[in-house]
Each structure stands twice: as C-alpha cells, then as structure tokens.
Coordinates of C-alpha atoms in Angstrom, one line a residue:
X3 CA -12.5 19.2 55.8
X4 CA -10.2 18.1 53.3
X5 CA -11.7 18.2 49.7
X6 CA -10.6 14.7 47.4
X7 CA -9.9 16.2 44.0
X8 CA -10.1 13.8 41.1
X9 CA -7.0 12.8 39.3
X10 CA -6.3 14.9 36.4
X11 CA -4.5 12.4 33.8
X12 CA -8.0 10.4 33.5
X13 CA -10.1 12.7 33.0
X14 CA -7.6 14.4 30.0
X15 CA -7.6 10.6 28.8
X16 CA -11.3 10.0 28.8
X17 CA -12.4 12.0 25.6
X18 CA -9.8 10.5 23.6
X19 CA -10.0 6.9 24.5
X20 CA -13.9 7.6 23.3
X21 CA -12.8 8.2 19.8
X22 CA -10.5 5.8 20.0
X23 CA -13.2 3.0 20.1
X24 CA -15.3 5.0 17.7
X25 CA -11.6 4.3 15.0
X26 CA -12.3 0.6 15.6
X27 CA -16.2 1.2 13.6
X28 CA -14.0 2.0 10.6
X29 CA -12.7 -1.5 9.5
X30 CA -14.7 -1.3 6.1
X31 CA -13.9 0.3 2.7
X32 CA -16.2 1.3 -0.4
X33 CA -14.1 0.2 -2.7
X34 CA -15.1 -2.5 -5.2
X35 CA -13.7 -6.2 -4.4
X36 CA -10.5 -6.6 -6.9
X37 CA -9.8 -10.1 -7.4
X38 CA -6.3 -11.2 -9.2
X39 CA -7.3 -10.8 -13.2
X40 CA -6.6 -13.6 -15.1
X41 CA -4.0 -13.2 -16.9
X42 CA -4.6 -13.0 -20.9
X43 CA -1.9 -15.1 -22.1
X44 CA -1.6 -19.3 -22.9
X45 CA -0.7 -21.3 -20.0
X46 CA 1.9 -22.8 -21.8
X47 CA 5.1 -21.5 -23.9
X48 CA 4.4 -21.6 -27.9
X49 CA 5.6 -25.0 -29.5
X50 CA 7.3 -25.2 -33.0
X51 CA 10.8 -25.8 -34.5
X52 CA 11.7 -22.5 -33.0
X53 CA 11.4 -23.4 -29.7
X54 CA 13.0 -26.2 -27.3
X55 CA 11.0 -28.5 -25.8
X56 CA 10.2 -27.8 -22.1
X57 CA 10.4 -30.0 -19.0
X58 CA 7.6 -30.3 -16.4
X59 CA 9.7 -30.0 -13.6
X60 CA 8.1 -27.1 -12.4
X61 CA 9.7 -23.7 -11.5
X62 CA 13.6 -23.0 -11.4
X63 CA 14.9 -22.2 -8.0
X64 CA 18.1 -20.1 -9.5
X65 CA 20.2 -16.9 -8.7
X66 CA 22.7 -15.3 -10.6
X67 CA 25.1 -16.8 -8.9
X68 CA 23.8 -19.9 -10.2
X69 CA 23.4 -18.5 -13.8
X70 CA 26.7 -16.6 -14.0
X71 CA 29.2 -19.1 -12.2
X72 CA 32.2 -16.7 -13.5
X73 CA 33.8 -15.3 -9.8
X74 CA 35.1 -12.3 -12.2
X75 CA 31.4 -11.5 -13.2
X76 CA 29.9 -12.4 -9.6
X77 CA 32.2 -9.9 -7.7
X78 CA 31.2 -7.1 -10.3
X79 CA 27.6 -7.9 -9.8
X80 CA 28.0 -7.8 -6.3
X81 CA 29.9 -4.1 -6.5
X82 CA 26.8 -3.3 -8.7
X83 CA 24.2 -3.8 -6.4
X84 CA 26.2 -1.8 -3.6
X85 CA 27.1 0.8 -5.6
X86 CA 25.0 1.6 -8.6
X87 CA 23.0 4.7 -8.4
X88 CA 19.7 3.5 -10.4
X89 CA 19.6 1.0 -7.3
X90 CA 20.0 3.5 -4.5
X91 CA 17.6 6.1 -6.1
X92 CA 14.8 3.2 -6.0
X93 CA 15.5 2.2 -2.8
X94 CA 14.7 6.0 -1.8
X95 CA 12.3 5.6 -3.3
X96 CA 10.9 2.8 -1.2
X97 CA 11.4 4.5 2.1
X98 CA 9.6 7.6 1.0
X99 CA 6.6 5.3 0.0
X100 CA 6.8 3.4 2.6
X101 CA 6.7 7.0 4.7
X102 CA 3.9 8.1 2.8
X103 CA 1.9 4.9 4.0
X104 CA 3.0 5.7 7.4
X105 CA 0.9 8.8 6.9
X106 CA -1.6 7.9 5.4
X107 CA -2.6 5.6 7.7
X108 CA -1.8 7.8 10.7
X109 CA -5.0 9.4 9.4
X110 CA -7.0 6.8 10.3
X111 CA -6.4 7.2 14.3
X112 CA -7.4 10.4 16.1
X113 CA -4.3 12.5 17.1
X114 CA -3.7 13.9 20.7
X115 CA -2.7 17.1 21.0
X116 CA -1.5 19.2 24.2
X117 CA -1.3 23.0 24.9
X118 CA -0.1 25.6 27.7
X119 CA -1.3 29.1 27.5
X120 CA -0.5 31.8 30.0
X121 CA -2.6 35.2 29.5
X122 CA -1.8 38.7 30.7
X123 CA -4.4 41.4 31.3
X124 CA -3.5 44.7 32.3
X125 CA -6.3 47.5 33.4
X126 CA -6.2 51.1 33.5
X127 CA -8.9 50.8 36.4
X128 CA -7.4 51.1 40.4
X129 CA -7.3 48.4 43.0
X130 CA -5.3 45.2 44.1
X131 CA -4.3 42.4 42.0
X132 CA -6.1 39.2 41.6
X133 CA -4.9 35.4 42.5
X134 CA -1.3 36.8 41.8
X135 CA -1.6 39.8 39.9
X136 CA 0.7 42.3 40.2
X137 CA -0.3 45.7 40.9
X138 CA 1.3 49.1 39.4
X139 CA 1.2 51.8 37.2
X140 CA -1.9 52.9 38.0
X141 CA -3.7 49.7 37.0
X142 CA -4.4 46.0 37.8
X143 CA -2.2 42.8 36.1
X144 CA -4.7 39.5 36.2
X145 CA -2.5 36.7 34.7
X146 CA -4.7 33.4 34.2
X147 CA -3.1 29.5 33.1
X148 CA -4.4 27.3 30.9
X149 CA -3.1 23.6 30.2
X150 CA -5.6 21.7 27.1
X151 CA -5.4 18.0 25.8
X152 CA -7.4 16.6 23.6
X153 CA -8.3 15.6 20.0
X154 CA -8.6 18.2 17.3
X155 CA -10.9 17.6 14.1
X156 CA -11.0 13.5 14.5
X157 CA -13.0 12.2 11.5
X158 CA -14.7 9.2 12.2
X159 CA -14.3 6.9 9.6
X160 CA -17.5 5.2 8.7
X161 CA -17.7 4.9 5.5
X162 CA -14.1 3.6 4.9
X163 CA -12.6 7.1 3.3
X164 CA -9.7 6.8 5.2
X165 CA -9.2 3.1 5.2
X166 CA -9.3 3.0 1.2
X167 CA -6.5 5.9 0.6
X168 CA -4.5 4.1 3.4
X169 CA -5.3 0.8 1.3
X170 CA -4.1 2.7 -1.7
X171 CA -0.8 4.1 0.0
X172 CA 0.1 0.6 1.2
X173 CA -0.5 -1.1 -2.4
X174 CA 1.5 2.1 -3.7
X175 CA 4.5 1.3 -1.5
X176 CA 4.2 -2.3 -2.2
X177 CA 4.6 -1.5 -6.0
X178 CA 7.5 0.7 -5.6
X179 CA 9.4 -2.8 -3.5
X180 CA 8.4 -4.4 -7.0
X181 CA 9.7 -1.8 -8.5
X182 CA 13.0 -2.1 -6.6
X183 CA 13.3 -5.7 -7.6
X184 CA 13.4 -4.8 -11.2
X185 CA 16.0 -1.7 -10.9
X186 CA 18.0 -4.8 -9.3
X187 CA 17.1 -7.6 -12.0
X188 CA 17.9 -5.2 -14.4
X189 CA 21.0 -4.2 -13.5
X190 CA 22.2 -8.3 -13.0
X191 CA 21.3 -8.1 -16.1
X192 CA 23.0 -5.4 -17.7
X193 CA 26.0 -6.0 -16.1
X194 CA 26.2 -9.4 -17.0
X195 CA 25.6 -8.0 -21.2
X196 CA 28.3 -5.7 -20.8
X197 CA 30.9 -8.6 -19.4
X198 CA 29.7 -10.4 -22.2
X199 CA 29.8 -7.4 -24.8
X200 CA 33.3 -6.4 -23.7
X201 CA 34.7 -10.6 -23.8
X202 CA 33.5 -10.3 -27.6
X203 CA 34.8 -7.0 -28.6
X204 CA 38.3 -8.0 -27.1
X205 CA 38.1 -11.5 -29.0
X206 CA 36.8 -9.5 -32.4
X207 CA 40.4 -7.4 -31.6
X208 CA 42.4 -10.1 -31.4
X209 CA 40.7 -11.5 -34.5
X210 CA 40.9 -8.3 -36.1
X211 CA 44.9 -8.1 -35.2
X212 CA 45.5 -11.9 -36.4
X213 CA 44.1 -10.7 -40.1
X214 CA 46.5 -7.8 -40.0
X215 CA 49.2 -10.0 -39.5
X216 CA 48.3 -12.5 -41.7
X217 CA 47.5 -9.5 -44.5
X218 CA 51.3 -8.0 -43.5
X219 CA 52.6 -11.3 -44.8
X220 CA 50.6 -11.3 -48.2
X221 CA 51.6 -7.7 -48.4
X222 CA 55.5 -8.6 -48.1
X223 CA 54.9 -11.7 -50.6
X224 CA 53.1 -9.9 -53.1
X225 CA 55.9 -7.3 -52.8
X226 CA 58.4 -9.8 -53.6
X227 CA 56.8 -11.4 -56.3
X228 CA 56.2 -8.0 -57.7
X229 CA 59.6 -6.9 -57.3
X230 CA 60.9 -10.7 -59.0
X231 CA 58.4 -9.7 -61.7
X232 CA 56.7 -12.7 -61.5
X233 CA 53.1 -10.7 -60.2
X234 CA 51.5 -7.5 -61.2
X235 CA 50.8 -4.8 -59.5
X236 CA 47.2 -5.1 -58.9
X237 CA 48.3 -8.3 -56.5
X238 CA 49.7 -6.0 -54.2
X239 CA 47.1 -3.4 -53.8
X240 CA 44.1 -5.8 -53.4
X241 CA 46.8 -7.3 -50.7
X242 CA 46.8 -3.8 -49.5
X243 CA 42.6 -3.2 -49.0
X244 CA 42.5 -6.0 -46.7
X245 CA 45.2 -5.1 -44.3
X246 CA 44.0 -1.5 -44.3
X247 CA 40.2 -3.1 -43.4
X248 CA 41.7 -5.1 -40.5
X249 CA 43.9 -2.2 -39.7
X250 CA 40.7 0.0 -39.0
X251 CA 38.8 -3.0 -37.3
X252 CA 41.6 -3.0 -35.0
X253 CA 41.0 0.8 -34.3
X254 CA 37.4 0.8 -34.3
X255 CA 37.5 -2.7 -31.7
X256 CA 40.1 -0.2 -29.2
X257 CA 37.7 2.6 -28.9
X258 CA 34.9 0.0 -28.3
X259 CA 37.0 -1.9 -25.4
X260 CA 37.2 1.0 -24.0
X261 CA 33.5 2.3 -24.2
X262 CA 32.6 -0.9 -22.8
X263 CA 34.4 -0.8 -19.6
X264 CA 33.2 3.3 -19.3
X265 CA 30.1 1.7 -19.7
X266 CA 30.3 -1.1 -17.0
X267 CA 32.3 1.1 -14.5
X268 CA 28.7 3.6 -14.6
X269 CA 26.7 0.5 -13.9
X270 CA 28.8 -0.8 -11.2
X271 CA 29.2 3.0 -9.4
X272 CA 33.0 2.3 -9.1
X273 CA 36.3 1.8 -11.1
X274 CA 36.5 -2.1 -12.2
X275 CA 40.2 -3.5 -11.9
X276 CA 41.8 -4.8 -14.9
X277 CA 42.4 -8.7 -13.2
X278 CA 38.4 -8.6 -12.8
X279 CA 37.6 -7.8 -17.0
X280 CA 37.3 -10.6 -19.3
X281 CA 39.9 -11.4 -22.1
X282 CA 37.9 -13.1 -24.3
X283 CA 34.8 -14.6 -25.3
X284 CA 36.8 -18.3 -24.1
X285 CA 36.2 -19.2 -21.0
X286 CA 33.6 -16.6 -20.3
X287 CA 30.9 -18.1 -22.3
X288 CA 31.3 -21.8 -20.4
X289 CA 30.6 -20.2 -17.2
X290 CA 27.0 -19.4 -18.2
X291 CA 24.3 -22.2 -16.6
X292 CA 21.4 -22.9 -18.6
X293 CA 18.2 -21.6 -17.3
X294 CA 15.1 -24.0 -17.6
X295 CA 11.8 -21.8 -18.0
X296 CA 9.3 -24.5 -16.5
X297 CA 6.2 -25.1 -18.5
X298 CA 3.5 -22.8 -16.7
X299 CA 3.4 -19.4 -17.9
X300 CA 1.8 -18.5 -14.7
X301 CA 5.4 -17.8 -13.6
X302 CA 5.6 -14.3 -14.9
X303 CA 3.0 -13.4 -12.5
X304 CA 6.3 -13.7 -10.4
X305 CA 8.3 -11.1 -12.3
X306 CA 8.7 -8.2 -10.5
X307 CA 7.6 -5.7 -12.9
X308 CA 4.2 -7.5 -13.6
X309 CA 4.1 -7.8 -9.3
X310 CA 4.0 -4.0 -9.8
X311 CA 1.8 -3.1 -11.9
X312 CA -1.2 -5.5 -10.0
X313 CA -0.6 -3.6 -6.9
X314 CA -1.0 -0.6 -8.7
X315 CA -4.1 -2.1 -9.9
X316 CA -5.0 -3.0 -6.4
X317 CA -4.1 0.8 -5.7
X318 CA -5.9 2.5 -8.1
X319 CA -9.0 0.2 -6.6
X320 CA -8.8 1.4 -3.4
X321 CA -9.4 4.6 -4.5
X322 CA -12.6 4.2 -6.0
X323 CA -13.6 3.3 -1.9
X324 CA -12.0 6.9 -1.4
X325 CA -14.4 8.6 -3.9
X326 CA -17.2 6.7 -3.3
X327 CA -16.6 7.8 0.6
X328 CA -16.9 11.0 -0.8
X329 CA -20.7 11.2 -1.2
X330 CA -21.5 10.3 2.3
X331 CA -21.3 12.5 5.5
X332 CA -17.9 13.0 7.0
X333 CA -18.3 12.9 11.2
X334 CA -15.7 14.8 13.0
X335 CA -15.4 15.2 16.3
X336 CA -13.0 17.8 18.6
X337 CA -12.6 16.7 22.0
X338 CA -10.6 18.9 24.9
X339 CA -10.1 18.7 28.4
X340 CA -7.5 20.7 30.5
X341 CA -7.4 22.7 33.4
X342 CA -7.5 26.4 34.0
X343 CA -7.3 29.0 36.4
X344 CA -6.2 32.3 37.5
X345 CA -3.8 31.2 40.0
X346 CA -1.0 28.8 39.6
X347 CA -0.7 27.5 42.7
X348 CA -4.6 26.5 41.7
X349 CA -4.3 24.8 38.1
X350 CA -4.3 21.3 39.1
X351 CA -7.5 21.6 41.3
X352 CA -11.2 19.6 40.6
X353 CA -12.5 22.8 40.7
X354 CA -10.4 23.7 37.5
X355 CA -11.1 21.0 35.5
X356 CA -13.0 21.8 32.0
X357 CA -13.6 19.5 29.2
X358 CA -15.5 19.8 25.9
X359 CA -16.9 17.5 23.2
X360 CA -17.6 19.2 19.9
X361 CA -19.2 16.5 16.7
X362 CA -19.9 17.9 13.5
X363 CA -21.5 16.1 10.4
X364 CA -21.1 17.6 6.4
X365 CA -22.8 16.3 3.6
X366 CA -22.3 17.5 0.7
X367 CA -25.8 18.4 -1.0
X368 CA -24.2 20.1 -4.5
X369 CA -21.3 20.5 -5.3
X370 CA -21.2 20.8 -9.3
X371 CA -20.6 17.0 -10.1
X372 CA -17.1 17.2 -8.5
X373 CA -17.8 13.8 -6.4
X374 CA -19.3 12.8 -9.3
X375 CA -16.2 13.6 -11.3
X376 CA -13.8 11.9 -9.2
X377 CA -15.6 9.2 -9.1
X378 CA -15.5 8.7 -12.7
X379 CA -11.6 9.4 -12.4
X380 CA -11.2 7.2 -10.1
X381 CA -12.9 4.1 -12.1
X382 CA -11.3 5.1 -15.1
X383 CA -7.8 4.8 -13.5
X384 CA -8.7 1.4 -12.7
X385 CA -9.6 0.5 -16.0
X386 CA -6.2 1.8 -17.2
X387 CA -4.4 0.0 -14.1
X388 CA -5.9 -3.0 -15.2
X389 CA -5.3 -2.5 -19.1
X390 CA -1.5 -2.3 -17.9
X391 CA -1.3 -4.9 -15.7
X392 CA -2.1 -7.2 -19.0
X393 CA -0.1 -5.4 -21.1
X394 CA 2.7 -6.0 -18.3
X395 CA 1.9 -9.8 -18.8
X396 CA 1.8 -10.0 -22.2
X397 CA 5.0 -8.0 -22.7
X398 CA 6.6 -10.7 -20.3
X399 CA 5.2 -13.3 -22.0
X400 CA 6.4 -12.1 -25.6
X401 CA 9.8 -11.5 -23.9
X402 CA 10.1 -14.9 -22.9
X403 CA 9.2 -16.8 -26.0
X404 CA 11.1 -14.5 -27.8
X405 CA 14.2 -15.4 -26.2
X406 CA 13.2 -19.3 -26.1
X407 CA 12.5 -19.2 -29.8
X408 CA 16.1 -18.1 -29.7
X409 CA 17.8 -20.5 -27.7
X410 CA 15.8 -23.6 -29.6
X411 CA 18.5 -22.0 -32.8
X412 CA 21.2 -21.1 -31.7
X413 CA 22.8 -23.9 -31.1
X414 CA 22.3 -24.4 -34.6
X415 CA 23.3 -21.6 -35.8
X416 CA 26.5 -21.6 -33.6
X417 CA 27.7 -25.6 -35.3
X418 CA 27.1 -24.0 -39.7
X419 CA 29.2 -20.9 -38.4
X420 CA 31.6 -23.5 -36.6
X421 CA 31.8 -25.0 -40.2
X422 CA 31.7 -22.5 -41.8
X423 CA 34.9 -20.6 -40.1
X424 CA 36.5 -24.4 -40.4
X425 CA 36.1 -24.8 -44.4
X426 CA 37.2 -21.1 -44.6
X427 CA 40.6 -21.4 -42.9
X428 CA 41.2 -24.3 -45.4
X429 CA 40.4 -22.7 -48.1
X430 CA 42.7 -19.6 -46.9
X431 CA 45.6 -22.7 -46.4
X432 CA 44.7 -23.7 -50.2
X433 CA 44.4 -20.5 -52.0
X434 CA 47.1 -19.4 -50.3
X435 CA 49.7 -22.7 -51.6
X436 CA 48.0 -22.7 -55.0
X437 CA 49.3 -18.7 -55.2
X438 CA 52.6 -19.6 -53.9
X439 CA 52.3 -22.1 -56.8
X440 CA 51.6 -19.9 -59.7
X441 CA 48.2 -21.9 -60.0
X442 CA 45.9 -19.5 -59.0
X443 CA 45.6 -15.6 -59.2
X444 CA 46.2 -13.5 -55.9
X445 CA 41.7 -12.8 -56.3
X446 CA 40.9 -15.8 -55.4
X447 CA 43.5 -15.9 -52.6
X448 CA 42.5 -12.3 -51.3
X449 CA 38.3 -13.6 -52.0
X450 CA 39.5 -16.4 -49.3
X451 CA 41.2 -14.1 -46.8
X452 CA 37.8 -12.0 -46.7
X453 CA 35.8 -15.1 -46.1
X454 CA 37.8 -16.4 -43.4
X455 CA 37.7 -12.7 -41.9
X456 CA 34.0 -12.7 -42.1
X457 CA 33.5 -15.8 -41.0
X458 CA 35.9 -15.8 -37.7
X459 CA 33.5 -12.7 -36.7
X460 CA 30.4 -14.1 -37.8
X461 CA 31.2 -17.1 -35.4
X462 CA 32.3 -14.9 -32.2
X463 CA 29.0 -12.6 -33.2
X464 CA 26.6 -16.1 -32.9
X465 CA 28.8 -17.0 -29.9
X466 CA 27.9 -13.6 -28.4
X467 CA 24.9 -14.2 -28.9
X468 CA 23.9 -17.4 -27.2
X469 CA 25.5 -16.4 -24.0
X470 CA 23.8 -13.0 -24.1
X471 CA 20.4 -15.2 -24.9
X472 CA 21.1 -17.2 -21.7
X473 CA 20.9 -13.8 -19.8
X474 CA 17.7 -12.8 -21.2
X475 CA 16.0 -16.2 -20.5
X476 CA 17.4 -15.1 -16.7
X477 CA 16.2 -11.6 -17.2
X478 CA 12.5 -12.5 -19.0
X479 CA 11.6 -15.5 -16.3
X480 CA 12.2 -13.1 -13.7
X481 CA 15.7 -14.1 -12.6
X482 CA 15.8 -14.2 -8.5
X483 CA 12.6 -13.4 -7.9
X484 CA 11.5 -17.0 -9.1
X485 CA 12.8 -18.0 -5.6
X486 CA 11.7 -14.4 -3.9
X487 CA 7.8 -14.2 -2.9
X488 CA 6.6 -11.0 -4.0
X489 CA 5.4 -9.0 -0.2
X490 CA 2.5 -10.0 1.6
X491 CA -0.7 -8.4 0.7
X492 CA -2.3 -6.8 3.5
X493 CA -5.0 -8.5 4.9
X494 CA -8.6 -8.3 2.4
X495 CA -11.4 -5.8 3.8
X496 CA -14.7 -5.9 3.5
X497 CA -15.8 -4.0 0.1
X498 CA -18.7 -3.5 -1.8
X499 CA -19.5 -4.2 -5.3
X500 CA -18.7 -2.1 -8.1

C-alpha cells in the first residue's frame, strides 16, 4: 500500500497567505483628514507706483534657458547641475528617503522567514543508534532535522499604525524631491548672480583703469603747468588723490575678479575656462529674458520650497494616525510550518509535517501618560508644520513683490544714471578746456573728474542690478518648476477627524 503524502510547499504557504489577507483589513489610518490650508496671502501682487502692472495671461511656461539666453552662462549652468556638490548631497538625500519609505512600508506586509536546524545528542547510556545515529564511545549519537517557514511577529494592522508612519515616510520623501528642486533652483540661480557679479566687477576695472589713465594725463599737465609756472602746486597734488583712488580701485576690482571666479568654479564643481567668463557687463546683460509673474499668487504654491514644507505638513499629519494607533491593541500573529524528523531520508514525509499559529493581543492599560504624551507631540508638530508652511508662503510672497516692486524702478533709475554719467562726461570735456584755458581753477576740474568717476560706477552698479533683479523674479516665482508639477500625492485614505 503506497501512502499519498501531501505536497509540502502548500502547506508551508498556507499560514502565510492567511495573514496576507488579514494586511488587506489595514487600508485605514487614524490620522486626522489634512486638507491643503489656504494660503494666507492676497490673491493678487500689491499694486502702486512701485510695481509694474501685470498681465492676465496666466502662468509663465519658462526655463533658464529661456531666462538666460547667453550660451556662455547656459553651458556653466549645465556643468553646475552635473557637478555641484550641494546638488549631489540632496539627491542622496532623496534616495535614502526614498529607502526609508521602502521600509517603512515593508512593515505593513508580513515577512516570510525560512530556517534549517540540524541537532546532535550524544548519551553516555549503551545501545544502537537511532534513524541514523552513530554509535561509539560508549554512548548513543541521535541527530534530528528540522526545516521551518513561516511568519514571525506579523502585526495586523487594524487600526492604521502602520499605514500612517508609512504615510508619513512617503510625505517625508516627497518633501526631500522638493527639497531637491530648490538645491537646483538655487543654484541656477546663484550661478547666474555670480556671471552677473563677475561681468560688473570686470566693467568697474576697466572703468576704474580708464580714470587712471585719464588722471595720468591731468598728472603730466599739471606737471607742466607747474613746471612753466603758470599753476601751483596744490594743482598737482589734488591731480595726484584721484589717480591714486583709481589706482587702488583698479587693485581692489583684481582681487574681486578673481574671488568671483573662485567663487563660481565652487558652485559649478569644476574649473570654468577663460573663453566661457564674461568681459563685461555689455552684452551680458541683453541676454537676460524678461520674466512675466502672472497675476495669481496661487503660483508660489508651485515653488518648490513651499511644495516642501506642505508635505511635511501632510507628514507631520500622518503621524498623529500613528499615535493615535497607539492607544488601541496591537494583534500580532507568528505563524510556522516546516518539517522535522530524526531521519533525513524521512524529512519531506506527511508524517513530518508540523505547523503552528501563535496570535497575541496588548493593550496598553497604563502606561504613565506616554501615549498620551506623544499624542500631544504629535499634534503639536502639526501645528508647527502648518505655522511653517504659511510662513513658507508668505516668505515667497514677500520675495516676489519685493523683487517686482524692484523691477517697476529700475528702469527708471537706470535712464537719471544714464543722464547723469552723460552730463558728467561733459562737464569733465568743459572743466577740463576752461583749465587748459586759464578760466577755471584745477578744483573744479578735479570736482568734475570725481563726478564722472562716480557716476560711470553708479550706472554699471544700477545696471547690475536690473539684470541681477531679472534673476530673482526667476528665482522668487519658482523658476522651472512653474512648468514642473510637484510629485503625485499618494492616493487619500480614509481618516478620522481630529
């Protein structure tokens, strides 16, 4: 008679698709429903003689490449982003959160765990071996097998513990992708300053260098007049202070050049070639795009720094679910099956076949107020998620209009100090004949050189400053992520109230 002996893979797979279908009762969470806050700002930009009027056109569809149409500044952006350490340290960042999800929801399923044990027992008493033994030494040897899978401490998730920290982990690694987008906004950003920075310190040099040359001449006239007798002294010293002031302009502007392109060549993570550097604020400035800002302010709710701080908002939620979870019983269950025997030649029989199911249920009855205590935590970080979140959004907002009150004056600002550095060269071309003349005193001539001086870097300073102001309009509206959704949320669960 020939015994059927039941197939030994099903029967180890039995316990564990069980508690399999008991993960699927787990699709709620305790945690308090966590709509989008509305955001405490106006829905539209502030409106006065500081600021430009705005189109309805809706939302700019830019990049930097569309911002900063210079090819020299878009292939040192583009070695930025590839090579700038900030950037790689937050993407590390992102795959260790996005790891830590990974585990946190692991947690949520029961693991399956497999074991092989093989004993040896050795007694002093006489007589033959058993299923295999090996007698000797005065004794008997009895070795048994043993081969286990199963689950091991599976807590069924009823109340949604599990779900909310996995909830919270996801939210947490969605933040940190945010946070990625801004390491890489900022550095567009900063790398597109520094171009800027370093154009206008080498066109404040050359300035710097054409007022030396120009005070060398006065220098060598005064001189000769002095020498003819036909000036005094004093002429040629007060010709003197303003070649020594360019003179040390000139030195000061050289160790600035230089400091600039240390500065750029940390940001971009590599050494930038000379034929890639600007020579001057001409020609760099027209290659910035204006940036329109679109009417809605709703558009910061875009930027990737306030898209972090609402998922750690929707985080910090989640884990009120956790600690409210806490108060409840956790299930667990342990579940083996496996096969042994004293004989291996006999492991894989029916006859061998053991399996056990093992629930346990703990409630916590007192426990000092620590539930209690985390709960409180756990709201308490919300509150502060949430005060951040609008702080977040009201720091953007402020950005912005601070930069748009900007850019409705520069433009003014840039024509006076156009005329301005206009009438000043004149009056350096007058004062300068009416000396040669005899007409006027070498004061008045030296009071002009100043102002033309003052004014040349004035104007390059205001010029500066409108094409840095276009970058921060790119920078405070959120730059490429107004044409980048921020990630998916995951799916809503089903949540109680708070």
């Amino acid at each position: 008679m020939i015994r059927r002996l039941p197939p030994a893979l099903p029967a180890l797979a039995f316990p564990a698709l069980a508690l399999s279908a008991l993960a699927l009762l787990a699709g709620c969470t305790m945690a308090p429903d966590m709509p989008r806050p509305a955001p405490a700002i106006p829905q539209g930009w502030p409106a006065g003689d500081a600021y430009l009027r705005q189109s309805e056109a809706g939302l700019p569809s830019v990049t930097y490449r569309d911002v900063f149409r210079d090819p020299k500044l878009q292939a040192i952006i583009d070695r930025a982003i590839a090579n700038n350490q900030d950037l790689r340290a937050a993407l590390a960042n992102v795959a260790s959160a996005r790891a830590q999800y990974r585990v946190a929801h692991a947690g949520i399923f029961p693991g399956i765990d497999a074991s092989g044990r093989i004993s040896v027992n050795h007694g002093a008493n006489g007589g033959g071996s058993l299923n295999g033994g090996a007698s000797g030494g005065g004794g008997d040897t009895n070795t048994s097998y043993s081969l286990e899978g199963g689950v091991t401490a599976f807590e069924v998730d009823l109340f949604g513990r599990l779900q909310s920290l996995s909830n919270a982990a996801f939210d947490e690694y969605l933040g940190t992708e945010a946070a990625l987008r801004a390491a890489r906004l900022t550095l567009v950003a900063e790398v597109a300053n520094l171009y800027l920075q370093l154009a206008a310190d080498r066109t404040l040099l050359a300035i710097a260098r054409d007022t030396e040359a120009s005070a060398l001449r006065s220098v060598e006239l005064t001189r000769a007049r002095l020498q003819g007798g036909i000036a005094p002294r004093t002429d040629l010293r007060q010709a003197e202070t303003i070649l020594a002031q360019a003179r040390s302009d000139a030195a000061q502007l050289t160790t600035a050049i230089a400091q600039d392109r240390n500065a750029l060549e940390l940001l971009v993570g590599a050494p930038v070639a000379d034929d890639l550097l600007p020579a001057a604020l001409d020609g760099t400035e027209d290659q910035l795009a204006e940036l329109p800002p679109g009417l809605d302010s709703g558009i910061l709710l875009r930027r990737p720094d306030v898209v972090q701080a609402e998922y750690r908002l929707y985080a910090a939620n989640a884990r009120i679910g956790a600690a409210r979870a806490a108060f409840f019983p956790r299930i667990s269950l342990t579940a083996l099956a496996g096969l042994a025997s004293t004989a291996l030649a006999d492991l894989f029989t029916g006859d061998a076949f053991t399996w056990s199911v093992q629930p346990s249920a703990t409630l916590p009855i007192f426990d000092w107020g620590a539930n209690a205590g985390n709960l409180a935590d756990a709201r308490a970080q919300r509150d502060l998620a949430l005060a951040n979140y609008q702080k977040a959004i009201q720091t953007a907002f402020r950005e912005v209009a601070d930069a748009l009150a900007r850019r409705g004056t520069i433009d003014s600002q840039l024509g006076s100090d156009r005329a301005l550095e206009e009438a000043a060269r004149d009056s350096l071309y007058l004062g300068t004949e009416r000396y040669r003349g005899g007409i006027d005193s070498y004061l008045n001539l030296l009071d002009a050189q100043r102002t033309l001086y003052s004014a040349r870097r004035t104007l390059a300073a205001t010029r500066l400053a409108r094409a840095q102001n276009l970058v921060a309009l790119y920078q405070t509206l959120g730059g490429d992520e107004l044409m980048e959704q921020p990630p998916s949320p995951r799916p809503p669960l089903p949540r109680a109230a708070d």
